[in-house]
CSV table of C-alpha atoms and ligand atoms in Angstrom, one decimal:
chain,number,residue,atom,x,y,z
A,1,MET,CA,4.5,21.2,-25.7
A,2,ILE,CA,8.1,21.4,-26.5
A,3,LYS,CA,10.1,18.6,-25.0
A,4,GLU,CA,12.7,19.4,-22.3
A,5,ASN,CA,15.6,18.1,-24.4
A,6,ALA,CA,14.2,19.7,-27.6
A,7,ASP,CA,17.6,21.3,-28.5
A,8,MET,CA,19.0,17.9,-29.3
A,9,LEU,CA,16.0,16.8,-31.3
A,10,GLU,CA,14.9,17.6,-34.9
A,11,GLY,CA,11.5,18.2,-36.5
A,12,ASN,CA,8.4,16.6,-35.0
A,13,ASP,CA,10.4,14.9,-32.3
A,14,LYS,CA,10.8,18.2,-30.6
A,15,PHE,CA,7.2,18.1,-29.5
A,16,GLU,CA,5.1,16.0,-27.2
A,17,GLY,CA,1.6,16.1,-25.7
A,18,TYR,CA,-2.0,15.2,-26.3
A,19,CYS,CA,-2.2,16.8,-29.7
A,20,ILE,CA,1.0,15.3,-30.8
A,21,ASP,CA,-0.2,11.8,-29.9
A,22,LEU,CA,-3.6,12.5,-31.5
A,23,ILE,CA,-2.1,13.5,-34.8
A,24,HIS,CA,0.2,10.5,-34.6
A,25,GLU,CA,-2.9,8.2,-34.2
A,26,LEU,CA,-4.7,10.0,-37.0
A,27,SER,CA,-1.8,9.7,-39.4
A,28,ALA,CA,-1.6,6.0,-38.6
A,29,ILE,CA,-5.3,5.5,-39.4
A,30,LEU,CA,-5.3,7.7,-42.5
A,31,GLY,CA,-1.7,7.1,-43.6
A,32,PHE,CA,-0.4,10.6,-44.1
A,33,LYS,CA,2.9,12.3,-43.2
A,34,TYR,CA,3.1,15.6,-41.4
A,35,SER,CA,5.5,18.2,-40.2
A,36,ILE,CA,4.6,20.3,-37.1
A,37,GLN,CA,5.1,24.1,-37.1
A,38,LEU,CA,4.3,26.4,-34.2
A,39,VAL,CA,1.9,29.2,-35.0
A,40,LYS,CA,4.0,32.4,-35.6
A,41,ASP,CA,2.0,34.9,-33.5
A,42,LYS,CA,1.2,32.2,-30.8
A,43,ALA,CA,-2.5,33.1,-31.0
A,44,HIS,CA,-5.4,30.8,-31.4
A,45,GLY,CA,-7.3,33.2,-33.6
A,46,SER,CA,-9.6,36.1,-33.2
A,47,LYS,CA,-11.0,38.7,-35.6
A,48,ASN,CA,-10.0,42.3,-35.2
A,49,GLU,CA,-12.2,45.3,-35.9
A,50,ARG,CA,-11.4,45.2,-39.6
A,51,GLY,CA,-12.6,41.5,-39.7
A,52,GLU,CA,-9.1,40.1,-40.1
A,53,TRP,CA,-8.1,36.9,-38.4
A,54,ASN,CA,-4.9,36.3,-36.5
A,55,GLY,CA,-3.3,33.1,-35.1
A,56,MET,CA,-3.9,29.6,-36.4
A,57,ILE,CA,-7.1,30.6,-38.2
A,58,ARG,CA,-5.2,33.2,-40.2
A,59,GLU,CA,-2.5,30.6,-41.1
A,60,LEU,CA,-5.2,28.3,-42.3
A,61,ILE,CA,-6.9,30.9,-44.4
A,62,ASP,CA,-3.5,31.9,-45.9
A,63,ARG,CA,-2.9,28.2,-46.5
A,64,ASP,CA,0.3,28.3,-44.5
A,65,ALA,CA,-0.9,25.2,-42.8
A,66,ASP,CA,-3.1,22.2,-43.8
A,67,MET,CA,-4.6,21.7,-40.4
A,68,ALA,CA,-4.5,23.4,-36.9
A,69,ILE,CA,-4.4,20.9,-34.1
A,70,ALA,CA,-4.5,22.5,-30.7
A,71,ASP,CA,-6.9,23.5,-27.9
A,72,LEU,CA,-8.8,25.3,-30.7
A,73,THR,CA,-12.4,25.8,-29.8
A,74,MET,CA,-15.0,25.4,-32.5
A,75,THR,CA,-17.0,28.6,-32.8
A,76,TYR,CA,-19.6,29.8,-35.2
A,77,GLU,CA,-17.5,32.7,-36.2
A,78,ARG,CA,-14.5,30.5,-36.9
A,79,GLU,CA,-16.6,27.9,-38.7
A,80,GLU,CA,-17.6,30.6,-41.2
A,81,SER,CA,-13.9,31.1,-42.2
A,82,VAL,CA,-12.4,27.7,-41.8
A,83,ASP,CA,-13.6,24.1,-41.6
A,84,PHE,CA,-13.7,22.0,-38.4
A,85,THR,CA,-13.7,18.2,-37.9
A,86,MET,CA,-15.8,16.4,-35.3
A,87,PRO,CA,-14.9,17.6,-31.8
A,88,PHE,CA,-12.3,15.5,-30.0
A,89,MET,CA,-12.8,17.0,-26.6
A,90,ASN,CA,-15.7,18.7,-24.8
A,91,LEU,CA,-15.3,21.6,-22.4
A,92,GLY,CA,-16.7,24.9,-21.2
A,93,ILE,CA,-15.5,28.2,-19.8
A,94,SER,CA,-14.9,28.2,-16.1
A,95,ILE,CA,-13.0,30.3,-13.5
A,96,LEU,CA,-9.5,29.6,-12.3
A,97,PHE,CA,-8.7,31.0,-8.9
A,98,LYS,CA,-6.0,30.8,-6.2
A,99,LYS,CA,-6.9,28.5,-3.3
A,100,PRO,CA,-7.4,30.5,-0.1
A,101,THR,CA,-4.4,29.8,2.1
A,102,VAL,CA,-5.0,27.5,5.0
A,103,LYS,CA,-4.9,29.4,8.3
A,104,VAL,CA,-2.5,27.8,10.8
A,105,PRO,CA,-4.5,27.4,14.0
A,106,LYS,CA,-3.2,29.5,16.8
A,107,LEU,CA,-2.1,28.0,20.1
A,108,PHE,CA,-4.9,29.7,22.0
A,109,GLN,CA,-7.4,28.9,19.3
A,110,PHE,CA,-9.9,27.8,22.0
A,111,LEU,CA,-10.3,31.4,22.9
A,112,ALA,CA,-11.4,32.3,19.4
A,113,PRO,CA,-15.2,31.5,19.8
A,114,LEU,CA,-15.6,34.6,22.0
A,115,SER,CA,-14.1,38.0,21.3
A,116,LEU,CA,-11.6,39.5,23.7
A,117,ASP,CA,-14.3,42.0,24.9
A,118,VAL,CA,-16.6,39.1,25.8
A,119,TRP,CA,-13.8,37.3,27.7
A,120,ILE,CA,-13.1,40.5,29.6
A,121,TYR,CA,-16.8,41.0,30.3
A,122,MET,CA,-17.1,37.4,31.5
A,123,ALA,CA,-14.2,37.7,33.9
A,124,THR,CA,-15.6,41.0,35.2
A,125,SER,CA,-19.0,39.4,35.6
A,126,TYR,CA,-17.5,36.5,37.5
A,127,LEU,CA,-15.7,38.9,39.9
A,128,GLY,CA,-18.8,41.1,40.2
A,129,ILE,CA,-21.3,38.3,40.8
A,130,SER,CA,-19.0,36.6,43.3
A,131,LEU,CA,-18.7,39.9,45.3
A,132,MET,CA,-22.4,40.5,44.9
A,133,LEU,CA,-23.2,37.0,46.3
A,134,PHE,CA,-20.9,37.7,49.2
A,135,ILE,CA,-22.6,41.0,50.0
A,136,LEU,CA,-26.2,39.7,49.5
A,137,ALA,CA,-25.5,36.6,51.7
A,138,ARG,CA,-24.2,38.9,54.4
A,139,LEU,CA,-27.3,41.1,54.1
A,140,SER,CA,-29.8,38.4,54.0
A,141,PRO,CA,-30.7,37.0,57.5
A,142,TYR,CA,-31.7,33.7,55.9
A,143,GLU,CA,-28.0,33.0,55.1
A,144,TRP,CA,-27.0,33.1,58.8
A,145,ASP,CA,-27.5,29.7,60.4
A,146,ASN,CA,-26.9,28.0,63.6
A,147,PRO,CA,-23.8,25.8,62.9
A,148,HIS,CA,-24.9,23.3,65.6
A,149,PRO,CA,-28.7,22.8,65.0
A,150,CYS,CA,-28.8,20.3,67.9
A,151,ASP,CA,-27.7,23.0,70.3
A,152,PRO,CA,-30.5,25.7,70.3
A,153,ASP,CA,-28.7,27.7,72.9
A,154,ASN,CA,-25.8,28.2,70.6
A,155,ASP,CA,-25.5,32.0,70.2
A,156,VAL,CA,-23.2,32.0,67.2
A,157,LEU,CA,-24.5,32.2,63.6
A,158,GLU,CA,-22.6,31.0,60.6
A,159,ASN,CA,-22.7,32.3,57.0
A,160,GLN,CA,-21.5,29.8,54.4
A,161,PHE,CA,-20.9,32.5,51.8
A,162,ASN,CA,-17.6,33.9,52.9
A,163,LEU,CA,-15.5,35.5,50.2
A,164,ASN,CA,-13.7,32.3,49.3
A,165,ASN,CA,-16.9,30.3,49.1
A,166,SER,CA,-18.7,32.9,47.1
A,167,PHE,CA,-15.9,32.8,44.4
A,168,TRP,CA,-15.9,29.0,44.6
A,169,PHE,CA,-19.7,28.7,44.1
A,170,ILE,CA,-19.7,31.1,41.2
A,171,ILE,CA,-16.8,29.5,39.4
A,172,GLY,CA,-18.3,26.1,40.1
A,173,SER,CA,-21.4,27.0,38.2
A,174,LEU,CA,-19.6,28.8,35.4
A,175,MET,CA,-17.6,25.6,34.8
A,176,GLN,CA,-20.8,23.6,34.9
A,177,GLN,CA,-19.5,21.6,37.9
A,178,GLY,CA,-21.5,23.0,40.8
A,179,SER,CA,-20.2,23.0,44.4
A,180,ASP,CA,-21.3,21.6,47.7
A,181,ILE,CA,-22.7,24.9,49.0
A,182,ALA,CA,-26.1,26.2,48.0
A,183,PRO,CA,-27.9,29.5,48.6
A,184,LYS,CA,-30.9,29.4,51.0
A,185,ALA,CA,-32.2,33.0,50.9
A,186,MET,CA,-34.5,34.2,48.1
A,187,SER,CA,-32.1,37.0,47.2
A,188,THR,CA,-29.1,34.7,46.9
A,189,ARG,CA,-31.1,32.0,45.1
A,190,LEU,CA,-32.3,34.5,42.6
A,191,LEU,CA,-28.8,35.7,42.0
A,192,ALA,CA,-27.6,32.1,41.6
A,193,GLY,CA,-30.5,31.3,39.2
A,194,ILE,CA,-29.7,34.3,37.0
A,195,TRP,CA,-26.0,33.4,37.0
A,196,TRP,CA,-26.9,29.8,36.0
A,197,PHE,CA,-29.0,31.1,33.2
A,198,PHE,CA,-26.2,33.4,32.1
A,199,THR,CA,-23.7,30.5,32.2
A,200,LEU,CA,-26.1,28.2,30.3
A,201,ILE,CA,-26.3,30.6,27.4
A,202,MET,CA,-22.6,31.5,27.4
A,203,ILE,CA,-21.4,27.9,27.6
A,204,SER,CA,-23.9,26.8,24.9
A,205,SER,CA,-22.8,29.6,22.6
A,206,TYR,CA,-19.2,28.9,23.3
A,207,THR,CA,-19.6,25.2,22.6
A,208,ALA,CA,-21.5,25.7,19.4
A,209,ASN,CA,-18.9,28.2,18.1
A,210,LEU,CA,-15.9,26.2,19.3
A,211,ALA,CA,-16.3,23.4,16.7
A,212,ALA,CA,-16.5,25.9,13.9
A,213,PHE,CA,-13.4,27.8,15.2
A,214,LEU,CA,-11.3,24.7,15.7
A,215,THR,CA,-11.8,23.7,12.1
A,216,ALA,CA,-11.6,27.3,10.9
A,217,GLU,CA,-8.7,26.3,8.6
A,218,ARG,CA,-11.3,24.9,6.2
A,219,MET,CA,-10.9,27.0,3.2
A,220,THR,CA,-13.7,29.2,1.8
A,221,ALA,CA,-13.1,31.1,-1.4
A,222,PRO,CA,-14.4,34.7,-1.6
A,223,ILE,CA,-16.2,34.0,-4.8
A,224,GLY,CA,-18.3,31.0,-5.8
A,225,SER,CA,-19.5,31.7,-9.3
A,226,ALA,CA,-19.3,34.1,-12.3
A,227,GLU,CA,-22.2,36.0,-10.7
A,228,ASP,CA,-20.1,36.7,-7.6
A,229,LEU,CA,-17.3,37.9,-9.8
A,230,ALA,CA,-19.6,40.2,-11.7
A,231,LYS,CA,-21.0,41.7,-8.6
A,232,GLN,CA,-17.7,42.8,-7.0
A,233,THR,CA,-14.8,45.0,-8.0
A,234,LYS,CA,-12.1,43.9,-5.5
A,235,ILE,CA,-11.0,40.9,-7.4
A,236,GLN,CA,-9.9,41.5,-11.0
A,237,TYR,CA,-10.7,39.0,-13.7
A,238,GLY,CA,-9.7,38.4,-17.3
A,239,CYS,CA,-9.1,35.9,-20.0
A,240,LEU,CA,-6.9,35.0,-22.9
A,241,LYS,CA,-6.2,38.0,-25.1
A,242,SER,CA,-7.1,36.5,-28.4
A,243,GLY,CA,-9.3,33.5,-28.3
A,244,SER,CA,-12.8,32.1,-28.2
A,245,THR,CA,-13.1,32.8,-24.4
A,246,LYS,CA,-12.7,36.5,-25.1
A,247,SER,CA,-15.2,36.3,-28.0
A,248,PHE,CA,-17.7,34.5,-25.8
A,249,PHE,CA,-17.9,37.5,-23.4
A,250,GLN,CA,-17.6,40.0,-26.2
A,251,SER,CA,-20.6,38.7,-28.0
A,252,SER,CA,-22.7,37.4,-25.1
A,253,ASN,CA,-26.2,38.7,-24.5
A,254,ILE,CA,-26.5,37.4,-21.0
A,255,PRO,CA,-26.6,40.4,-18.6
A,256,THR,CA,-24.0,38.9,-16.2
A,257,TYR,CA,-21.5,38.2,-18.9
A,258,LYS,CA,-22.2,41.5,-20.6
A,259,ARG,CA,-21.4,43.2,-17.3
A,260,MET,CA,-18.2,41.1,-17.0
A,261,TRP,CA,-17.1,42.0,-20.5
A,262,ALA,CA,-17.6,45.7,-19.7
A,263,ALA,CA,-15.5,45.4,-16.5
A,264,MET,CA,-12.8,43.4,-18.3
A,265,GLU,CA,-12.6,45.9,-21.2
A,266,SER,CA,-12.4,48.9,-19.0
A,267,SER,CA,-9.8,47.5,-16.6
A,268,ARG,CA,-6.4,49.2,-16.5
A,269,PRO,CA,-3.8,47.7,-16.5
A,270,THR,CA,-5.2,45.2,-18.9
A,271,VAL,CA,-6.7,42.0,-17.5
A,272,PHE,CA,-6.2,40.0,-20.7
A,273,ALA,CA,-3.3,37.6,-20.7
A,274,GLU,CA,-0.9,37.0,-23.7
A,275,SER,CA,-1.0,33.3,-23.0
A,276,ASN,CA,-2.8,30.9,-20.6
A,277,ALA,CA,0.6,30.4,-18.7
A,278,LYS,CA,0.7,34.2,-18.1
A,279,GLY,CA,-2.9,34.2,-16.9
A,280,VAL,CA,-2.1,31.4,-14.5
A,281,GLU,CA,1.0,33.2,-13.2
A,282,ARG,CA,-1.2,36.2,-12.5
A,283,VAL,CA,-3.8,34.1,-10.6
A,284,LEU,CA,-1.0,32.7,-8.4
A,285,LYS,CA,0.0,36.2,-7.4
A,286,GLY,CA,-3.5,36.6,-6.0
A,287,ASN,CA,-6.5,38.8,-6.3
A,288,TYR,CA,-7.1,37.8,-9.9
A,289,ALA,CA,-9.5,35.3,-11.4
A,290,TYR,CA,-8.8,33.9,-14.8
A,291,LEU,CA,-11.6,32.7,-17.1
A,292,MET,CA,-10.2,29.7,-18.8
A,293,GLU,CA,-11.5,26.6,-20.5
A,294,SER,CA,-12.3,23.7,-18.1
A,295,THR,CA,-9.8,21.4,-19.8
A,296,SER,CA,-6.9,23.8,-19.3
A,297,ILE,CA,-8.2,24.5,-15.7
A,298,GLU,CA,-8.2,20.7,-15.0
A,299,TYR,CA,-4.7,20.4,-16.4
A,300,ARG,CA,-3.4,23.2,-14.2
A,301,THR,CA,-5.2,22.2,-11.0
A,302,GLU,CA,-3.9,18.6,-11.4
A,303,ARG,CA,-0.3,20.0,-11.2
A,304,ASN,CA,-0.5,23.0,-9.0
A,305,CYS,CA,-2.4,22.5,-5.7
A,306,ASP,CA,-2.6,26.3,-5.1
A,307,LEU,CA,-5.1,26.5,-7.9
A,308,MET,CA,-8.8,25.7,-7.9
A,309,GLN,CA,-11.8,25.8,-10.2
A,310,ILE,CA,-14.6,28.0,-9.1
A,311,GLY,CA,-18.2,27.2,-10.1
A,312,GLY,CA,-19.4,25.2,-13.0
A,313,LEU,CA,-19.2,25.7,-16.8
A,314,LEU,CA,-20.4,28.9,-18.4
A,315,ASP,CA,-21.0,27.3,-21.7
A,316,GLN,CA,-20.6,24.0,-23.6
A,317,LYS,CA,-18.3,23.6,-26.6
A,318,GLY,CA,-15.6,21.4,-28.1
A,319,TYR,CA,-12.1,21.4,-29.6
A,320,GLY,CA,-11.9,20.3,-33.2
A,321,ILE,CA,-9.1,20.1,-35.8
A,322,ALA,CA,-9.4,23.1,-38.1
A,323,THR,CA,-8.6,22.9,-41.8
A,324,PRO,CA,-8.6,25.5,-44.5
A,325,PRO,CA,-12.0,26.2,-46.1
A,326,GLY,CA,-13.0,23.5,-48.5
A,327,SER,CA,-10.1,21.2,-47.4
A,328,PRO,CA,-10.3,17.6,-48.8
A,329,PHE,CA,-9.0,16.2,-45.4
A,330,THR,CA,-11.8,17.4,-43.1
A,331,ASN,CA,-14.2,14.4,-43.6
A,332,ALA,CA,-11.5,11.8,-43.4
A,333,LEU,CA,-10.1,13.4,-40.2
A,334,SER,CA,-13.7,13.5,-38.7
A,335,SER,CA,-14.2,9.8,-39.3
A,336,ALA,CA,-10.8,9.0,-37.8
A,337,ILE,CA,-11.6,11.0,-34.7
A,338,LEU,CA,-14.9,9.2,-34.4
A,339,ASN,CA,-13.0,5.9,-34.7
A,340,LEU,CA,-10.6,6.9,-32.0
A,341,GLN,CA,-13.4,8.0,-29.8
A,342,GLU,CA,-15.3,4.7,-30.2
A,343,GLU,CA,-12.2,2.7,-29.4
A,344,GLY,CA,-11.7,4.7,-26.2
A,345,LYS,CA,-8.3,6.0,-27.4
A,346,LEU,CA,-9.2,9.6,-26.9
A,347,HIS,CA,-10.0,8.9,-23.2
A,348,VAL,CA,-6.8,7.0,-22.8
A,349,LEU,CA,-4.9,9.9,-24.3
A,350,LYS,CA,-6.7,12.4,-22.0
A,351,SER,CA,-5.8,10.5,-18.8
A,352,LYS,CA,-2.3,10.0,-20.0
A,353,TRP,CA,-1.6,13.7,-20.5
A,354,TRP,CA,-3.8,15.1,-17.8
A,355,LYS,CA,-3.4,12.6,-14.9
A,356,LYS,CA,-0.4,10.4,-15.5
A,357,LYS,CA,2.2,12.8,-16.9
A,358,GLY,CA,2.8,15.0,-13.9
A,359,GLY,CA,-0.9,15.2,-12.9
A,360,ASP,CA,-2.7,13.7,-9.9
A,361,LYS,CA,-0.5,15.8,-7.6
A,362,CYS,CA,-3.2,17.2,-5.4
A,363,THR,CA,-5.4,14.1,-4.7
A,364,GLU,CA,-3.2,12.9,-1.8
A,365,GLU,CA,-3.1,16.3,-0.2
A,366,GLY,CA,-6.8,16.8,-0.9
A,367,GLY,CA,-7.5,13.5,0.8
A,368,LYS,CA,-5.5,14.6,3.8
A,369,ALA,CA,-7.2,17.9,3.9
A,370,SER,CA,-10.7,16.4,4.0
A,371,GLY,CA,-9.6,13.9,6.6
A,372,SER,CA,-8.2,16.6,8.9
A,373,GLU,CA,-11.5,18.5,8.7
A,374,SER,CA,-13.0,16.0,11.2
A,375,GLU,CA,-9.9,15.5,13.2
A,376,MET,CA,-8.4,18.1,15.5
A,377,GLY,CA,-4.7,18.1,15.8
A,378,LEU,CA,-2.6,19.4,18.7
A,379,ALA,CA,-2.3,22.6,16.9
A,380,ASN,CA,-6.1,23.2,17.4
A,381,VAL,CA,-6.2,22.4,21.1
A,382,GLY,CA,-2.6,23.0,22.2
A,383,GLY,CA,-3.5,26.1,24.1
A,384,VAL,CA,-5.8,24.1,26.4
A,385,PHE,CA,-2.9,21.9,27.4
A,386,VAL,CA,-0.8,25.0,28.0
A,387,VAL,CA,-3.5,26.4,30.3
A,388,LEU,CA,-3.6,23.0,32.1
A,389,LEU,CA,0.1,23.1,32.7
A,390,MET,CA,0.0,26.7,33.8
A,391,GLY,CA,-2.8,25.9,36.3
A,392,LEU,CA,-0.9,22.8,37.5
A,393,SER,CA,2.3,24.9,38.1
A,394,VAL,CA,0.3,27.6,40.0
A,395,ALA,CA,-1.4,24.9,42.1
A,396,CYS,CA,2.0,23.4,42.9
A,397,VAL,CA,3.5,26.7,43.9
A,398,ILE,CA,0.4,27.5,46.1
A,399,ALA,CA,0.7,24.0,47.7
A,400,VAL,CA,4.3,24.6,48.6
A,401,MET,CA,3.5,28.1,49.9
A,402,GLU,CA,0.6,26.7,52.0
A,403,PHE,CA,2.9,24.0,53.4
A,404,VAL,CA,5.7,26.4,54.3
A,405,TRP,CA,3.3,28.9,55.8
A,406,LYS,CA,1.5,26.3,57.9
A,407,THR,CA,4.8,24.7,59.0
A,408,GLN,CA,6.4,28.0,60.1
A,409,LYS,CA,3.2,28.6,62.1
A,410,VAL,CA,3.4,25.2,63.8
A,411,ALA,CA,7.1,25.7,64.4
A,412,ARG,CA,6.4,29.0,66.1
A,413,GLU,CA,3.7,27.4,68.2
A,414,GLU,CA,5.9,24.6,69.2
A,415,ARG,CA,8.9,26.8,69.6
A,416,GLU,CA,10.9,24.7,67.3
A,417,SER,CA,13.2,25.7,64.5
A,418,MET,CA,11.5,26.0,61.1
A,419,CYS,CA,14.0,23.6,59.5
A,420,THR,CA,13.3,20.8,62.1
A,421,GLU,CA,9.6,21.3,61.7
A,422,LEU,CA,9.9,21.2,57.9
A,423,ILE,CA,11.9,18.0,58.0
A,424,GLN,CA,9.4,16.4,60.4
A,425,GLU,CA,6.5,17.4,58.2
A,426,ILE,CA,8.1,16.1,55.1
A,427,LYS,CA,9.0,12.8,56.8
A,428,GLN,CA,5.4,12.5,58.0
A,429,ILE,CA,4.1,13.1,54.5
A,430,LEU,CA,6.5,10.6,53.0
A,431,HIS,CA,6.0,7.9,55.7
A,432,CYS,CA,2.3,8.0,56.4
A,433,ARG,CA,0.3,5.4,54.6
A,434,GLY,CA,-3.3,5.9,53.5
A,435,SER,CA,-4.9,9.3,54.2
A,436,THR,CA,-4.5,9.6,58.0
A,437,ARG,CA,-1.8,11.3,60.0
A,438,PRO,CA,-1.4,12.4,63.6
A,439,ALA,CA,-3.5,15.4,64.5
A,440,PRO,CA,-1.8,18.6,65.7
A,441,LYS,CA,-1.5,19.0,69.5
A,442,THR,CA,-4.8,20.0,71.2
A,443,PRO,CA,-4.8,23.3,73.2
A,444,GLU,CA,-5.0,21.3,76.5
A,445,GLU,CA,-1.7,19.7,75.6
A,446,GLY,CA,0.0,22.9,74.9
A,447,SER,CA,1.0,26.0,76.9
A,448,GLN,CA,-1.2,29.1,77.3
A,449,ALA,CA,0.4,30.7,74.4
A,450,ASP,CA,-0.5,27.7,72.2
A,451,ILE,CA,-4.1,28.0,73.2
A,452,ILE,CA,-4.3,31.6,72.1
A,453,THR,CA,-2.7,30.8,68.8
A,454,ILE,CA,-4.9,27.8,68.1
A,455,ALA,CA,-7.9,29.8,69.0
A,456,SER,CA,-7.0,32.5,66.6
A,457,LEU,CA,-6.3,29.8,63.9
A,458,ARG,CA,-9.9,28.6,64.2
A,459,THR,CA,-11.1,31.9,62.8
A,460,VAL,CA,-9.4,30.9,59.6
A,461,ASN,CA,-12.2,28.5,58.8
A,462,THR,CA,-14.4,27.9,55.8
A,463,VAL,CA,-17.3,29.7,57.3
A,464,THR,CA,-17.9,33.1,58.8
A,465,THR,CA,-19.5,33.2,62.2
A,466,ARG,CA,-21.3,35.9,64.1
A,467,PRO,CA,-22.8,36.0,67.5
B,1,LIG,N1,-9.3,27.4,-26.9
B,1,LIG,C1,-9.5,28.8,-27.0
B,1,LIG,C2,-9.5,29.2,-28.4
B,1,LIG,O1,-9.6,28.4,-29.2
B,1,LIG,C3,-8.5,29.6,-26.2
B,1,LIG,C4,-9.2,30.4,-25.2
B,1,LIG,O2,-9.8,31.4,-25.5
B,1,LIG,O3,-9.2,30.1,-24.0
B,1,LIG,O4,-9.4,30.4,-28.7
């Protein structure tokens, strides 16, 4: 790599990186001096149709350089034209892909387990079944009971399933809470049983799906391996324009890779990248997978958390230092590399340049992400709180309405002004301790008009009666 302040520096000092440190170590062991030059065509080296090499391999053959030290893969084809030292790093081809973006959970995420249609059907079923229960209970003679069993002469029958109670019973079972009324007739019991079965299945399905939906931001990539890439045409894929990765696919006999090569070759615009940096740029734009060497993938994914490796390695190979054919330095360099390997220096260099220098950026985030998989934040369940607050507000409004309605009724009965009655009621509510308060006046205590009004009030009861 070229240093950031390279303009102010001269010669070898302009460069930094793993290879620079490696050659420095080798020169210290073997005692040679060196001057670093960048390869003119910026290519690693591949053979064209006429059998001519380009890149670093070409410069070695032409003896423009004494050694090529880079992420230069040792291949059989290259080995035929140049010499290689012992490998100093092992790797394989893998797939670089953009991480699927994390979906921000919606406020009403708790509705997600069931589709809108199902919610509408559920609401309709609730209304329908409640009405049905009301009608069936009215039809069935077994739902009409004597409200005072000790008084056999009582000629009034009572039906517990008025409209209110029918809705209350059905919602009670839908919410798995039950209610204090129960059907008695065969028909209403059957209806209740079927509704309970329905709610059992619906609530179980909802609960089972809910966990998955609340953690839906867990990311899943559309592809999981090279086979997946080969099978599809939606996501484009490519590799470095002139390098060993391209040669791997070009010369492979494995059907999947053959298929991938055919797809890559026929793709327009080209899917081959001028440099690994350009390939990575294209991956970040999306809908493109880049076949790159695992070492380079590891280097990039350590620094850019939007990138990820897909699947394992497609092959096994190594990077070696290339020298011109018959070079006298090859053996000495190989021994020095072995020496560095045994001393653990190669490992130290790898972690220095991969992890320490600008790497390790995604571990913290990764840790957080895996932690948040099991925890649900407010973002996941916020909607439930909203519903709770909405219900609470509606209940408060209804309570005020009930209070005002009842007070104006009493005010009319007692022929008092609404304001006085309201103040009296509020005072009573505020002053009374415990859960008791004076009962409203009995009909005997009131006038004839009062008796009639209170009698009519009694029809607004929780039960329906019939003679
Ligand atoms: N390291 C490779 C090479 O030596 C570059 C690549 O093809 O990814 O050509």
